[in-house]
Amino acid sequence: MSLNKTILIMDNDHLALAILSAGLQKILDKFEILKPVDSGSSAIKLCTSHHPPSVLLADISMTDINGLTVCKEIRQENFTTTIIMMSSFPIDRFMRPAYYSGAQGLIHKNSLQEIARAIESVSSGRPLPCSFADNKNEHFLTASQAFHLLKENQASDLSPREAEVVDLWSQGIPMSAIADQLDISRTTVRTHLLHAADKLKAPNNRALIAAWLSYKQGDFPL
């Protein structure tokens, strides 16, 4: 049985997965690169299993589930795996949502060496630097600290049913049709929308849709 720390890479670009896997395996000889995944759902399943990876290197721009949402889903259940978010786009705009999603770092995808150094840092308990307007910390939180932060803020999250209702509502589907589709009453649909609006701090229907779209992208209203 290998005693090496393990790395799981998540990216929906198969070429990027191949380059990252091969390149990091050469640089990080003390780590075992696991079979990479090309979907957020697969990453969530593996990272919430009985044997999660030591490190998750996760792209933000995923096809099935936004990478920041993947990070948050994992962090709510897992306080040991360190998570590094990455993007091929400018990363400053993702700093705040990455922090509140439970990540230990955020990096650009343009340098294998920088990615490798980031992995070595966070896996040794040293989160990467993090700066945004209202952040009092100079670094991301550790996995354990982020886990506890998310637990404290969990009351502001939408329930699965609330999220389902708001998502259908944002597509222009009327309440009566949502009620029929989900086999619930129209009153219950309205109640879910009101609760979601309160949690997302949306004063009206248009604001709720805008807040929901932002929430789906990981820019959580915390």
CSV table of C-alpha atoms in Angstrom, one decimal:
chain,number,residue,atom,x,y,z
A,1,MET,CA,0.0,0.0,0.0
A,2,SER,CA,1.4,3.4,-1.1
A,3,LEU,CA,2.1,5.9,1.6
A,4,ASN,CA,2.4,8.7,-0.9
A,5,LYS,CA,-0.1,11.6,-0.8
A,6,THR,CA,-2.6,11.5,-3.6
A,7,ILE,CA,-3.7,14.1,-6.1
A,8,LEU,CA,-7.0,14.1,-8.0
A,9,ILE,CA,-7.3,16.4,-11.0
A,10,MET,CA,-10.7,17.7,-12.2
A,11,ASP,CA,-10.9,19.3,-15.6
A,12,ASN,CA,-13.4,18.9,-18.5
A,13,ASP,CA,-10.6,19.5,-21.0
A,14,HIS,CA,-9.1,16.1,-21.8
A,15,LEU,CA,-5.9,17.6,-23.2
A,16,ALA,CA,-5.4,19.7,-20.1
A,17,LEU,CA,-6.0,16.6,-18.0
A,18,ALA,CA,-3.3,14.6,-19.9
A,19,ILE,CA,-0.8,17.5,-19.7
A,20,LEU,CA,-1.4,18.1,-16.0
A,21,SER,CA,-1.3,14.5,-15.0
A,22,ALA,CA,1.9,13.7,-16.9
A,23,GLY,CA,3.6,16.9,-16.0
A,24,LEU,CA,2.8,16.9,-12.3
A,25,GLN,CA,3.8,13.2,-12.0
A,26,LYS,CA,7.3,14.1,-13.2
A,27,ILE,CA,7.7,17.1,-10.9
A,28,LEU,CA,6.0,15.8,-7.8
A,29,ASP,CA,7.6,12.4,-7.3
A,30,LYS,CA,6.4,12.1,-3.7
A,31,PHE,CA,2.8,12.3,-4.8
A,32,GLU,CA,0.6,9.7,-6.5
A,33,ILE,CA,-1.5,11.1,-9.4
A,34,LEU,CA,-4.9,9.4,-9.4
A,35,LYS,CA,-6.9,8.7,-12.5
A,36,PRO,CA,-8.3,12.2,-13.4
A,37,VAL,CA,-12.0,13.0,-13.7
A,38,ASP,CA,-13.7,15.2,-16.3
A,39,SER,CA,-16.9,16.0,-14.3
A,40,GLY,CA,-17.8,17.7,-11.1
A,41,SER,CA,-20.1,14.9,-10.0
A,42,SER,CA,-17.2,12.4,-10.2
A,43,ALA,CA,-15.0,14.6,-8.1
A,44,ILE,CA,-17.7,15.1,-5.5
A,45,LYS,CA,-18.2,11.3,-5.3
A,46,LEU,CA,-14.5,10.5,-4.9
A,47,CYS,CA,-13.8,13.3,-2.4
A,48,THR,CA,-16.7,12.3,-0.2
A,49,SER,CA,-15.9,8.6,-0.2
A,50,HIS,CA,-14.1,6.7,2.6
A,51,HIS,CA,-10.8,7.2,0.9
A,52,PRO,CA,-10.6,10.7,-0.5
A,53,PRO,CA,-7.5,12.1,-2.2
A,54,SER,CA,-5.0,14.2,-0.3
A,55,VAL,CA,-5.3,17.1,-2.8
A,56,LEU,CA,-8.0,18.1,-5.3
A,57,LEU,CA,-6.8,20.3,-8.2
A,58,ALA,CA,-10.0,21.6,-9.7
A,59,ASP,CA,-10.8,23.7,-12.7
A,60,ILE,CA,-13.5,26.3,-12.1
A,61,SER,CA,-15.1,26.2,-15.6
A,62,MET,CA,-16.7,22.8,-15.6
A,63,THR,CA,-19.5,21.7,-17.9
A,64,ASP,CA,-21.8,19.8,-15.5
A,65,ILE,CA,-21.3,21.6,-12.2
A,66,ASN,CA,-19.4,24.9,-11.6
A,67,GLY,CA,-16.0,24.1,-10.0
A,68,LEU,CA,-16.7,26.4,-7.1
A,69,THR,CA,-19.9,24.6,-6.3
A,70,VAL,CA,-18.0,21.3,-6.5
A,71,CYS,CA,-15.5,22.7,-4.0
A,72,LYS,CA,-18.2,23.8,-1.6
A,73,GLU,CA,-20.1,20.5,-1.9
A,74,ILE,CA,-17.0,18.6,-1.0
A,75,ARG,CA,-15.9,20.9,1.8
A,76,GLN,CA,-19.2,20.6,3.5
A,77,GLU,CA,-18.5,16.9,4.0
A,78,ASN,CA,-14.7,16.6,3.9
A,79,PHE,CA,-12.3,18.5,6.2
A,80,THR,CA,-9.1,16.7,5.2
A,81,THR,CA,-8.7,17.0,1.4
A,82,THR,CA,-6.9,20.3,0.4
A,83,ILE,CA,-8.5,21.9,-2.6
A,84,ILE,CA,-6.8,24.2,-5.1
A,85,MET,CA,-9.0,25.9,-7.6
A,86,MET,CA,-7.5,26.8,-11.0
A,87,SER,CA,-8.6,28.8,-14.0
A,88,SER,CA,-7.3,29.9,-17.4
A,89,PHE,CA,-9.0,33.3,-16.9
A,90,PRO,CA,-7.8,36.1,-14.6
A,91,ILE,CA,-8.3,34.8,-11.1
A,92,ASP,CA,-8.9,38.0,-9.1
A,93,ARG,CA,-12.6,37.9,-9.6
A,94,PHE,CA,-12.7,34.3,-8.2
A,95,MET,CA,-10.8,35.0,-5.0
A,96,ARG,CA,-13.8,35.7,-2.7
A,97,PRO,CA,-16.0,32.9,-4.0
A,98,ALA,CA,-13.1,30.4,-3.8
A,99,TYR,CA,-12.4,31.4,-0.2
A,100,TYR,CA,-16.0,31.0,0.8
A,101,SER,CA,-16.3,27.7,-1.2
A,102,GLY,CA,-13.7,26.2,1.1
A,103,ALA,CA,-10.6,26.2,-1.1
A,104,GLN,CA,-7.0,26.4,0.1
A,105,GLY,CA,-5.8,28.2,-2.9
A,106,LEU,CA,-6.5,29.7,-6.3
A,107,ILE,CA,-4.0,29.7,-9.2
A,108,HIS,CA,-3.8,30.3,-12.9
A,109,LYS,CA,-3.3,27.3,-15.2
A,110,ASN,CA,-0.5,28.7,-17.2
A,111,SER,CA,2.5,27.2,-15.3
A,112,LEU,CA,3.0,23.6,-14.3
A,113,GLN,CA,5.8,24.6,-11.9
A,114,GLU,CA,3.6,27.1,-10.1
A,115,ILE,CA,0.8,24.6,-9.8
A,116,ALA,CA,3.3,22.0,-8.4
A,117,ARG,CA,4.6,24.6,-5.8
A,118,ALA,CA,1.0,25.4,-4.8
A,119,ILE,CA,0.2,21.7,-4.3
A,120,GLU,CA,3.4,21.3,-2.1
A,121,SER,CA,2.4,24.3,-0.1
A,122,VAL,CA,-1.2,23.5,0.6
A,123,SER,CA,-0.5,19.8,1.2
A,124,SER,CA,2.0,20.9,3.9
A,125,GLY,CA,-0.7,22.9,5.7
A,126,ARG,CA,0.2,26.3,4.2
A,127,PRO,CA,-2.7,27.8,2.3
A,128,LEU,CA,-2.0,30.2,-0.6
A,129,PRO,CA,-2.2,34.0,-0.3
A,130,CYS,CA,-5.7,35.4,-0.7
A,131,SER,CA,-6.8,39.0,-0.9
A,132,PHE,CA,-10.2,40.6,-1.5
A,133,ALA,CA,-11.9,43.7,-0.2
A,134,ASP,CA,-13.5,42.4,3.0
A,135,ASN,CA,-11.1,39.5,3.9
A,136,LYS,CA,-9.3,40.0,7.2
A,137,ASN,CA,-7.0,37.1,6.5
A,138,GLU,CA,-4.0,37.3,4.2
A,139,HIS,CA,-4.3,33.6,3.2
A,140,PHE,CA,-7.0,31.0,2.4
A,141,LEU,CA,-8.1,28.9,5.3
A,142,THR,CA,-6.8,25.4,5.9
A,143,ALA,CA,-9.2,22.5,5.0
A,144,SER,CA,-10.3,22.1,8.6
A,145,GLN,CA,-10.9,25.8,9.1
A,146,ALA,CA,-12.8,26.1,5.9
A,147,PHE,CA,-15.0,23.1,6.9
A,148,HIS,CA,-16.0,24.8,10.1
A,149,LEU,CA,-16.6,28.2,8.4
A,150,LEU,CA,-19.0,26.5,5.9
A,151,LYS,CA,-20.8,24.7,8.8
A,152,GLU,CA,-21.3,28.1,10.4
A,153,ASN,CA,-22.7,29.6,7.2
A,154,GLN,CA,-24.7,26.6,6.2
A,155,ALA,CA,-28.0,28.1,7.4
A,156,SER,CA,-27.7,30.7,4.5
A,157,ASP,CA,-27.5,27.9,1.8
A,158,LEU,CA,-30.5,27.0,-0.3
A,159,SER,CA,-32.0,23.6,0.4
A,160,PRO,CA,-31.9,21.2,-2.6
A,161,ARG,CA,-35.7,21.7,-3.1
A,162,GLU,CA,-35.3,25.5,-2.9
A,163,ALA,CA,-32.5,25.4,-5.4
A,164,GLU,CA,-34.6,23.2,-7.7
A,165,VAL,CA,-37.6,25.5,-7.6
A,166,VAL,CA,-35.6,28.7,-8.1
A,167,ASP,CA,-33.7,27.1,-11.0
A,168,LEU,CA,-37.0,26.2,-12.8
A,169,TRP,CA,-38.4,29.7,-12.0
A,170,SER,CA,-35.3,31.4,-13.5
A,171,GLN,CA,-36.0,29.5,-16.7
A,172,GLY,CA,-39.4,31.3,-17.0
A,173,ILE,CA,-41.5,28.3,-15.9
A,174,PRO,CA,-44.7,29.4,-14.1
A,175,MET,CA,-45.4,28.4,-10.6
A,176,SER,CA,-48.3,26.2,-11.6
A,177,ALA,CA,-46.1,24.2,-14.0
A,178,ILE,CA,-43.3,23.9,-11.4
A,179,ALA,CA,-45.9,22.6,-8.9
A,180,ASP,CA,-47.0,20.0,-11.4
A,181,GLN,CA,-43.5,19.0,-12.3
A,182,LEU,CA,-42.4,18.6,-8.7
A,183,ASP,CA,-45.7,17.2,-7.5
A,184,ILE,CA,-46.1,19.9,-4.8
A,185,SER,CA,-48.7,22.6,-4.3
A,186,ARG,CA,-48.4,26.1,-5.8
A,187,THR,CA,-48.4,27.5,-2.2
A,188,THR,CA,-45.3,25.3,-1.5
A,189,VAL,CA,-43.6,26.6,-4.6
A,190,ARG,CA,-44.3,30.2,-3.5
A,191,THR,CA,-42.9,29.4,0.0
A,192,HIS,CA,-39.7,28.0,-1.5
A,193,LEU,CA,-39.3,31.1,-3.6
A,194,LEU,CA,-39.8,33.4,-0.6
A,195,HIS,CA,-37.3,31.4,1.5
A,196,ALA,CA,-34.8,31.5,-1.3
A,197,ALA,CA,-35.2,35.2,-1.9
A,198,ASP,CA,-34.7,35.8,1.9
A,199,LYS,CA,-31.5,33.7,1.9
A,200,LEU,CA,-30.1,35.3,-1.3
A,201,LYS,CA,-31.2,38.8,-0.1
A,202,ALA,CA,-33.3,39.4,-3.2
A,203,PRO,CA,-36.0,42.0,-2.8
A,204,ASN,CA,-38.0,41.0,-5.9
A,205,ASN,CA,-38.3,38.3,-8.6
A,206,ARG,CA,-35.9,39.9,-11.0
A,207,ALA,CA,-33.3,40.3,-8.2
A,208,LEU,CA,-33.9,36.6,-7.2
A,209,ILE,CA,-33.1,35.4,-10.7
A,210,ALA,CA,-29.9,37.5,-10.9
A,211,ALA,CA,-28.9,36.3,-7.4
A,212,TRP,CA,-29.6,32.7,-8.3
A,213,LEU,CA,-27.4,32.9,-11.4
A,214,SER,CA,-24.6,34.4,-9.3
A,215,TYR,CA,-25.1,31.7,-6.7
A,216,LYS,CA,-24.8,29.0,-9.3
A,217,GLN,CA,-21.5,30.5,-10.5
A,218,GLY,CA,-20.2,30.3,-6.9
A,219,ASP,CA,-20.3,34.0,-6.0
A,220,PHE,CA,-22.1,33.2,-2.7
A,221,PRO,CA,-23.8,36.1,-0.9
A,222,LEU,CA,-21.8,35.8,2.3
